[in-house]
Amino acid sequence: MTSGRQRHISIQVENLGKLYRIGQGAQASYQTLRDQISRFAAQPLRWLRFSKDSNGIRRNEEAFHIWALRGVSFEVRQGEVVGIIGRNGAGKSTLLKILTRITVPTEGRVDLWGRIGSLLEVGTGFHKELTGRENVYLNGAILGMKKAEIDQKFDEIVAFSEVERFIDTPVKYYSSGMAMRLAFAVAAHLDPEILLVDEVLAVGDAAFQKKCLDKMEEVGRAGRTILFVSHHMPSIVRLCERAIWLQDGQIYREGPAHQLVSEYLTEALGTTPSREWPDFYSAPGDEVVRLLAIRIRNNRGEVTDTFDIREPVGIEMEYVVLEGGYTLHAGFSLHNDEGQWLFASLDTDTEWDGKPRQPGRYRSLAWIPGNFLAEGTMIVGPSIRTEDPEILHLYEPDAVAFQVTERPGLGPSSRMGFVGHFPGIIRPYLQWETRLTDPNPWNGRSSFQTGPFR
């Protein structure tokens, strides 16, 4: 490998595999010698039953093995921020543990260029008997930093972690949140060339999560390499240029983060931008009205499940009125992936306001304007109700879903260049007017004069 190649690649993984052995045979090595002798005396033949599997690995027939990773190969270049996604058990955490040399691979190799900072779980790398202060210096020394370098960063680390009062208390007395804050502060502030983070959002309050994401963005802008594992898809889209999707211990897909997140939500989590019920009588509804379809469309008329925050989102409903004479309103509810109700909307078309519907097939389309929703997964529940008397004919919760992302470089949004967590469950782009009313307000005045815009 040439030196020029080494300068441009931070992480290189080739044919990586990790085998775990599970069962009584796998656990025998953890028993005492006395236990093993007793088991051998009681059942002498059980220790002779060995076989070779398809990979040539000799094992006890009572045990079985599982490949947590198999045949994983990829490269991460210097300054890239790459997300690792996949369902529980896909091999994400095992991969990071191999990269940090906590776990030894069964096969393959990993080459890393640069100093590594990692946060794999609460307090990883901390010595429980040492104080927070001592652990900061211990972790810095493990990273190869000199004491003077750690001294320079120490106050910043402690301020970020918000554990000043307990910095000289042994870590074993920390709550999980305190340990997480200090662990992240150490990992992110000691100038690693490569930062590995596993579910940093799993512990901590909203303010701490915001600080973590802000810091990771700062580290990424500084040209560091970040490998970020998370189940929180908006964070993956926001932080990562590229993503790798692990499934059953193998790379299933990789590509641009926003595109891969859309595919993941659709395929792995079962979200879909379109549902149809072609049979009238099995479709949601009653003897008055039945829902035939609901679709999420963009402004080009395409059915899609991924929208930039600036794009309008079309909610299209098709339904059949079976019995005339009812004043009907199509509508929908919108929730985010945290279960928060964002809003509900009913058909506002004045042509049908207060008018009974005749039997037939109908199509209703509502547009959510761009620069209105925040990032995240949005879940749509279509409904149709009668106005007077109030009758709910159908409501299909969680019928379809779509993803809102905010990609850089696509024009202005309400974020206006602000980095970090942007609060709120909606994000309207409001019209502001700002002007200079007095270029020299201190010119002989003791107070300011204010007035309305004209």
XYZ file of C-alpha atoms in Angstrom:
454
model
C 0.000 0.000 0.000
C 1.490 3.347 -0.977
C 1.981 6.229 1.412
C -0.295 8.413 -0.712
C -3.075 5.852 -0.319
C -2.514 5.799 3.432
C -2.912 9.563 3.618
C -6.307 9.439 1.948
C -7.910 6.418 3.607
C -8.750 6.384 7.314
C -10.457 2.989 7.620
C -10.049 -0.047 5.394
C -11.966 -3.241 6.155
C -11.358 -6.377 4.092
C -13.448 -9.563 4.269
C -14.131 -9.048 7.967
C -15.858 -11.828 9.895
C -16.661 -12.507 13.538
C -17.856 -15.905 14.770
C -19.529 -16.382 18.147
C -20.012 -19.852 19.614
C -23.157 -20.308 21.674
C -24.250 -23.189 23.888
C -22.806 -25.492 26.513
C -19.733 -26.303 24.476
C -18.982 -22.588 24.060
C -19.353 -21.939 27.774
C -17.148 -24.796 29.021
C -13.980 -22.673 28.993
C -15.482 -20.348 31.593
C -16.038 -23.119 34.153
C -13.597 -24.097 36.870
C -11.361 -27.126 36.439
C -13.312 -28.884 39.196
C -16.574 -28.279 37.318
C -15.132 -29.673 34.106
C -13.749 -32.804 35.827
C -17.129 -33.384 37.508
C -18.955 -33.049 34.178
C -16.490 -35.418 32.490
C -16.894 -38.023 35.240
C -20.686 -37.834 35.052
C -20.946 -38.003 31.264
C -17.602 -39.088 29.784
C -18.874 -39.535 26.252
C -20.387 -36.076 25.867
C -16.881 -34.586 25.507
C -16.118 -36.862 22.562
C -18.990 -35.756 20.344
C -17.352 -33.241 18.046
C -17.960 -32.471 14.409
C -16.769 -30.075 11.755
C -19.117 -27.529 10.278
C -19.171 -26.370 6.651
C -16.392 -23.892 7.458
C -14.133 -26.612 8.885
C -14.503 -25.370 12.476
C -14.378 -28.172 15.043
C -17.099 -27.774 17.652
C -19.130 -29.561 20.291
C -22.449 -30.766 18.900
C -24.219 -29.264 21.922
C -22.959 -25.829 20.895
C -23.707 -23.896 17.758
C -22.086 -20.892 16.148
C -23.323 -17.673 14.633
C -21.540 -15.255 12.349
C -22.178 -11.758 13.717
C -20.229 -10.432 10.707
C -19.215 -12.204 7.504
C -17.445 -10.939 4.380
C -17.662 -7.236 5.283
C -15.449 -4.959 3.160
C -15.491 -1.170 2.822
C -13.310 1.937 2.911
C -13.810 5.262 4.664
C -11.753 8.184 3.449
C -10.284 10.927 5.574
C -12.926 13.490 6.571
C -15.915 11.310 5.641
C -18.877 10.985 7.998
C -20.407 7.548 7.420
C -23.542 6.175 9.075
C -24.049 2.512 9.924
C -27.698 1.448 9.932
C -29.535 -1.836 10.363
C -31.903 -3.608 12.673
C -30.907 -4.970 16.075
C -28.553 -7.919 15.667
C -27.347 -6.832 12.228
C -23.724 -6.613 13.428
C -23.328 -2.846 13.868
C -21.925 -2.871 17.408
C -19.725 -5.894 16.679
C -18.174 -3.981 13.789
C -17.315 -1.004 15.991
C -15.911 -3.250 18.714
C -13.564 -4.826 16.165
C -12.518 -1.412 14.874
C -11.666 -0.322 18.423
C -9.875 -3.637 19.078
C -12.197 -4.570 21.928
C -13.057 -7.723 19.965
C -10.719 -9.769 17.779
C -12.075 -10.744 14.344
C -12.334 -14.386 13.346
C -11.265 -13.602 9.800
C -10.330 -10.660 7.617
C -8.383 -7.549 8.496
C -8.820 -3.922 9.515
C -6.352 -1.113 8.762
C -6.739 2.229 10.524
C -4.755 5.407 9.969
C -5.054 7.896 12.797
C -5.816 8.192 16.469
C -9.181 6.658 17.425
C -11.742 8.043 19.861
C -14.747 5.848 20.568
C -18.005 5.846 22.455
C -19.563 2.409 22.145
C -21.639 2.201 25.302
C -22.010 4.047 28.606
C -18.599 4.482 30.187
C -16.708 2.286 27.715
C -12.995 2.461 28.534
C -13.536 3.964 31.992
C -11.990 2.389 35.079
C -14.811 2.345 37.616
C -12.523 2.747 40.632
C -10.817 5.853 39.239
C -12.254 9.343 39.445
C -13.603 11.223 36.475
C -10.441 13.330 36.385
C -8.193 10.279 36.433
C -10.229 8.635 33.672
C -9.860 11.700 31.435
C -6.090 11.473 31.716
C -6.109 7.682 31.374
C -8.132 7.831 28.151
C -5.913 10.583 26.785
C -2.825 8.515 27.508
C -4.399 5.497 25.761
C -4.923 7.725 22.714
C -1.218 8.588 22.806
C -1.625 12.157 24.032
C 0.874 13.906 26.241
C -0.186 15.273 29.626
C 0.261 18.840 28.373
C -2.198 18.179 25.539
C -4.768 16.768 27.960
C -4.234 19.701 30.343
C -5.079 22.053 27.495
C -8.374 20.269 26.784
C -9.335 19.341 30.341
C -11.474 22.361 31.277
C -13.348 22.163 27.971
C -14.067 18.461 28.516
C -15.378 18.995 32.027
C -17.526 21.980 31.012
C -19.064 19.997 28.158
C -19.812 16.991 30.364
C -21.464 19.118 33.088
C -19.993 16.920 35.854
C -17.758 19.569 37.432
C -19.024 18.838 40.951
C -18.236 15.134 40.614
C -15.038 15.180 38.569
C -13.035 13.921 41.575
C -15.609 11.230 42.454
C -14.994 7.602 41.388
C -16.886 6.814 38.185
C -18.593 3.831 39.838
C -20.805 6.339 41.671
C -21.875 8.144 38.470
C -25.354 7.744 37.042
C -25.538 6.357 33.505
C -26.236 9.855 32.197
C -23.205 11.337 33.953
C -20.959 8.557 32.666
C -22.287 9.043 29.145
C -21.698 12.797 29.219
C -18.126 12.440 30.410
C -17.381 9.547 28.051
C -18.624 11.483 25.038
C -16.761 14.624 26.108
C -13.501 12.684 26.346
C -14.019 10.876 23.034
C -14.894 14.029 21.089
C -12.487 16.562 22.615
C -9.175 14.694 22.641
C -8.613 15.373 18.926
C -9.073 11.882 17.457
C -8.515 11.530 13.721
C -11.230 8.846 13.748
C -14.333 9.013 15.963
C -16.510 5.905 16.401
C -19.908 6.479 18.016
C -22.578 3.884 18.802
C -26.071 5.153 19.724
C -24.968 8.264 21.571
C -28.617 9.376 21.553
C -29.752 6.381 23.605
C -28.914 8.036 26.922
C -29.332 11.627 28.029
C -31.849 14.412 27.847
C -32.658 16.520 24.809
C -30.150 19.228 25.711
C -27.325 16.681 25.956
C -28.330 15.050 22.673
C -28.206 18.464 21.012
C -24.706 19.070 22.373
C -23.542 15.684 21.115
C -24.875 16.235 17.612
C -23.454 19.765 17.511
C -20.058 18.475 18.576
C -20.117 15.680 16.013
C -20.917 18.205 13.296
C -18.012 20.330 14.504
C -15.656 17.330 14.458
C -16.831 16.443 10.954
C -16.297 19.982 9.656
C -12.762 19.883 11.064
C -11.951 17.075 8.621
C -12.078 14.179 11.089
C -13.444 10.790 10.092
C -16.638 9.686 11.860
C -18.367 6.309 11.858
C -21.799 6.797 13.421
C -24.183 3.987 14.410
C -27.751 5.037 15.177
C -31.379 3.965 14.888
C -32.363 7.655 14.678
C -32.669 8.169 10.940
C -32.942 11.996 10.942
C -29.544 12.145 12.686
C -28.033 9.797 10.097
C -29.310 12.001 7.255
C -28.227 15.187 8.992
C -24.691 14.114 9.905
C -23.665 11.595 7.261
C -22.794 11.913 3.606
C -22.789 8.147 3.073
C -24.335 5.188 4.863
C -23.753 1.441 5.083
C -26.716 -0.850 5.703
C -25.864 -4.043 7.574
C -28.229 -6.993 7.486
C -27.556 -10.437 8.990
C -23.900 -9.563 9.490
C -23.270 -8.547 5.880
C -23.315 -5.320 3.887
C -26.735 -5.259 2.293
C -26.450 -1.879 0.600
C -24.397 1.300 0.731
C -24.813 4.721 -0.822
C -25.817 8.342 -0.136
C -27.257 8.595 3.374
C -30.557 10.226 2.419
C -31.234 7.617 -0.274
C -30.296 4.651 1.905
C -32.417 5.886 4.828
C -35.427 6.078 2.522
C -34.859 2.511 1.310
C -34.275 1.282 4.868
C -37.481 2.801 6.211
C -39.444 1.327 3.331
C -37.941 -2.154 3.300
C -36.660 -2.897 6.793
C -39.256 -1.075 8.879
C -42.237 -1.638 6.610
C -43.098 2.007 5.934
C -44.593 2.677 2.542
C -45.771 5.780 0.642
C -48.731 3.997 -0.945
C -51.459 1.548 0.069
C -54.373 0.301 -1.981
C -57.502 -1.755 -1.258
C -58.876 -2.855 -4.666
C -61.764 -4.851 -3.162
C -64.553 -2.489 -2.050
C -65.902 -4.799 0.588
C -62.626 -5.577 2.379
C -61.410 -1.981 2.305
C -61.513 0.241 5.433
C -64.893 1.872 5.949
C -68.562 0.949 6.289
C -71.728 0.698 4.198
C -71.536 4.430 3.398
C -67.940 4.926 2.218
C -64.828 2.797 1.687
C -61.177 3.854 1.314
C -59.574 2.550 -1.893
C -56.086 4.070 -1.740
C -53.826 6.580 -0.063
C -50.602 7.814 -1.645
C -47.809 10.283 -0.880
C -46.840 12.308 -3.971
C -44.256 14.953 -4.742
C -44.912 18.041 -6.857
C -43.949 16.070 -9.989
C -46.772 13.609 -9.344
C -44.440 10.760 -8.345
C -45.249 8.440 -5.439
C -42.273 8.698 -3.063
C -41.416 8.381 0.608
C -38.557 10.894 0.843
C -38.852 14.670 0.729
C -36.443 17.487 1.305
C -37.715 19.892 3.952
C -38.276 22.517 1.254
C -40.525 20.322 -0.920
C -44.340 20.258 -0.753
C -45.898 16.910 0.198
C -49.115 15.720 -1.430
C -51.519 13.449 0.494
C -53.855 11.766 -1.999
C -56.918 9.728 -1.002
C -59.190 7.681 -3.268
C -62.506 6.414 -1.918
C -65.865 5.174 -3.078
C -69.184 6.478 -1.749
C -71.592 3.546 -1.651
C -74.627 5.300 -0.174
C -75.566 8.860 -1.091
C -77.038 11.628 1.039
C -74.159 12.073 3.529
C -72.083 15.248 3.919
C -68.613 13.720 3.996
C -65.174 15.103 4.820
C -62.008 13.265 3.848
C -59.104 14.008 6.149
C -55.942 12.721 7.753
C -53.889 12.936 10.932
C -50.127 13.388 10.918
C -47.831 12.015 13.636
C -44.059 11.877 13.871
C -42.071 8.763 14.732
C -42.097 9.703 18.429
C -45.890 9.491 18.491
C -46.446 13.249 18.698
C -49.598 14.486 16.974
C -48.512 17.243 14.586
C -51.881 18.228 13.158
C -55.055 16.990 11.481
C -56.679 18.284 8.324
C -60.124 17.968 6.707
C -61.188 18.524 3.099
C -61.622 22.293 2.609
C -62.853 22.204 -1.005
C -65.786 24.666 -1.006
C -67.512 22.823 -3.869
C -68.492 20.085 -1.394
C -68.805 22.123 1.774
C -72.143 21.228 3.386
C -73.305 19.296 0.315
C -74.359 15.634 0.417
C -72.277 13.309 -1.751
C -73.796 11.179 -4.467
C -72.516 7.593 -4.923
C -69.334 7.271 -6.956
C -65.566 7.246 -6.854
C -63.765 10.318 -5.481
C -60.206 11.604 -5.272
C -59.083 14.173 -2.696
C -55.618 15.729 -2.642
C -54.131 17.976 0.052
C -50.745 19.706 -0.060
C -48.495 20.274 2.922
C -46.319 23.234 1.926
C -42.553 23.037 1.817
C -40.616 24.561 4.694
C -43.335 23.570 7.133
C -42.478 20.149 8.578
C -39.334 19.413 10.578
C -36.992 16.523 9.795
C -38.125 13.034 10.705
C -40.518 10.257 9.822
C -44.117 11.341 9.305
C -46.980 8.864 9.666
C -50.334 9.489 7.968
C -53.687 8.199 9.193
C -56.519 8.795 6.651
C -60.103 9.229 7.820
C -63.555 10.010 6.434
C -66.334 11.358 8.602
C -69.847 12.766 8.333
C -70.290 16.327 9.529
C -73.863 16.228 10.886
C -74.567 13.962 12.630
C -70.924 13.295 13.536
C -70.047 9.796 12.293
C -66.521 8.431 11.841
C -66.861 6.071 8.895
C -63.204 5.058 8.769
C -59.846 5.807 10.305
C -56.762 3.837 9.252
C -53.896 4.749 11.628
C -50.312 4.376 10.397
C -51.489 3.718 6.839
C -48.520 5.298 5.049
C -45.360 7.152 6.029
C -42.729 9.400 4.534
C -39.371 10.833 5.527
C -38.451 14.512 5.696
C -34.752 15.303 5.400
C -32.752 18.501 5.087
C -29.892 18.259 2.637
C -27.289 21.016 2.488
C -26.919 23.226 -0.546
C -30.509 23.078 -1.822
C -31.533 26.634 -0.973
C -32.732 28.552 2.075
C -34.748 26.987 4.871
C -35.734 28.108 8.333
C -32.471 26.641 9.638
C -30.591 29.511 7.884
C -27.204 27.916 8.388
C -27.819 27.099 12.046
C -26.025 23.901 13.012
C -27.071 21.440 15.649
C -30.447 20.324 16.879
C -33.257 22.608 15.750
C -36.142 22.407 18.238
C -39.791 22.028 17.373
C -42.080 19.491 15.754
C -42.789 21.777 12.793
C -40.458 24.243 11.120
C -42.285 26.940 9.126
C -40.306 29.329 6.962
C -41.716 32.631 8.185
C -41.479 35.956 6.404
C -39.285 38.375 8.327
C -38.493 42.031 7.690
C -35.370 43.574 9.152
C -34.013 47.041 8.394
C -31.586 49.554 9.784
C -33.645 52.286 11.428
C -30.829 54.471 12.758
C -27.154 54.112 11.822
C -26.000 56.187 14.799
C -28.362 55.708 17.760
C -25.896 57.161 20.268
C -25.621 60.570 18.604
C -26.555 62.778 21.550
C -29.382 60.547 22.732
C -29.903 59.047 26.146
C -32.602 56.610 24.994
C -33.857 54.906 21.821
C -37.065 55.723 20.005
C -39.057 52.838 18.620
C -42.013 52.648 16.311
C -43.867 50.362 13.881
C -42.650 49.605 10.378
C -44.181 51.798 7.703
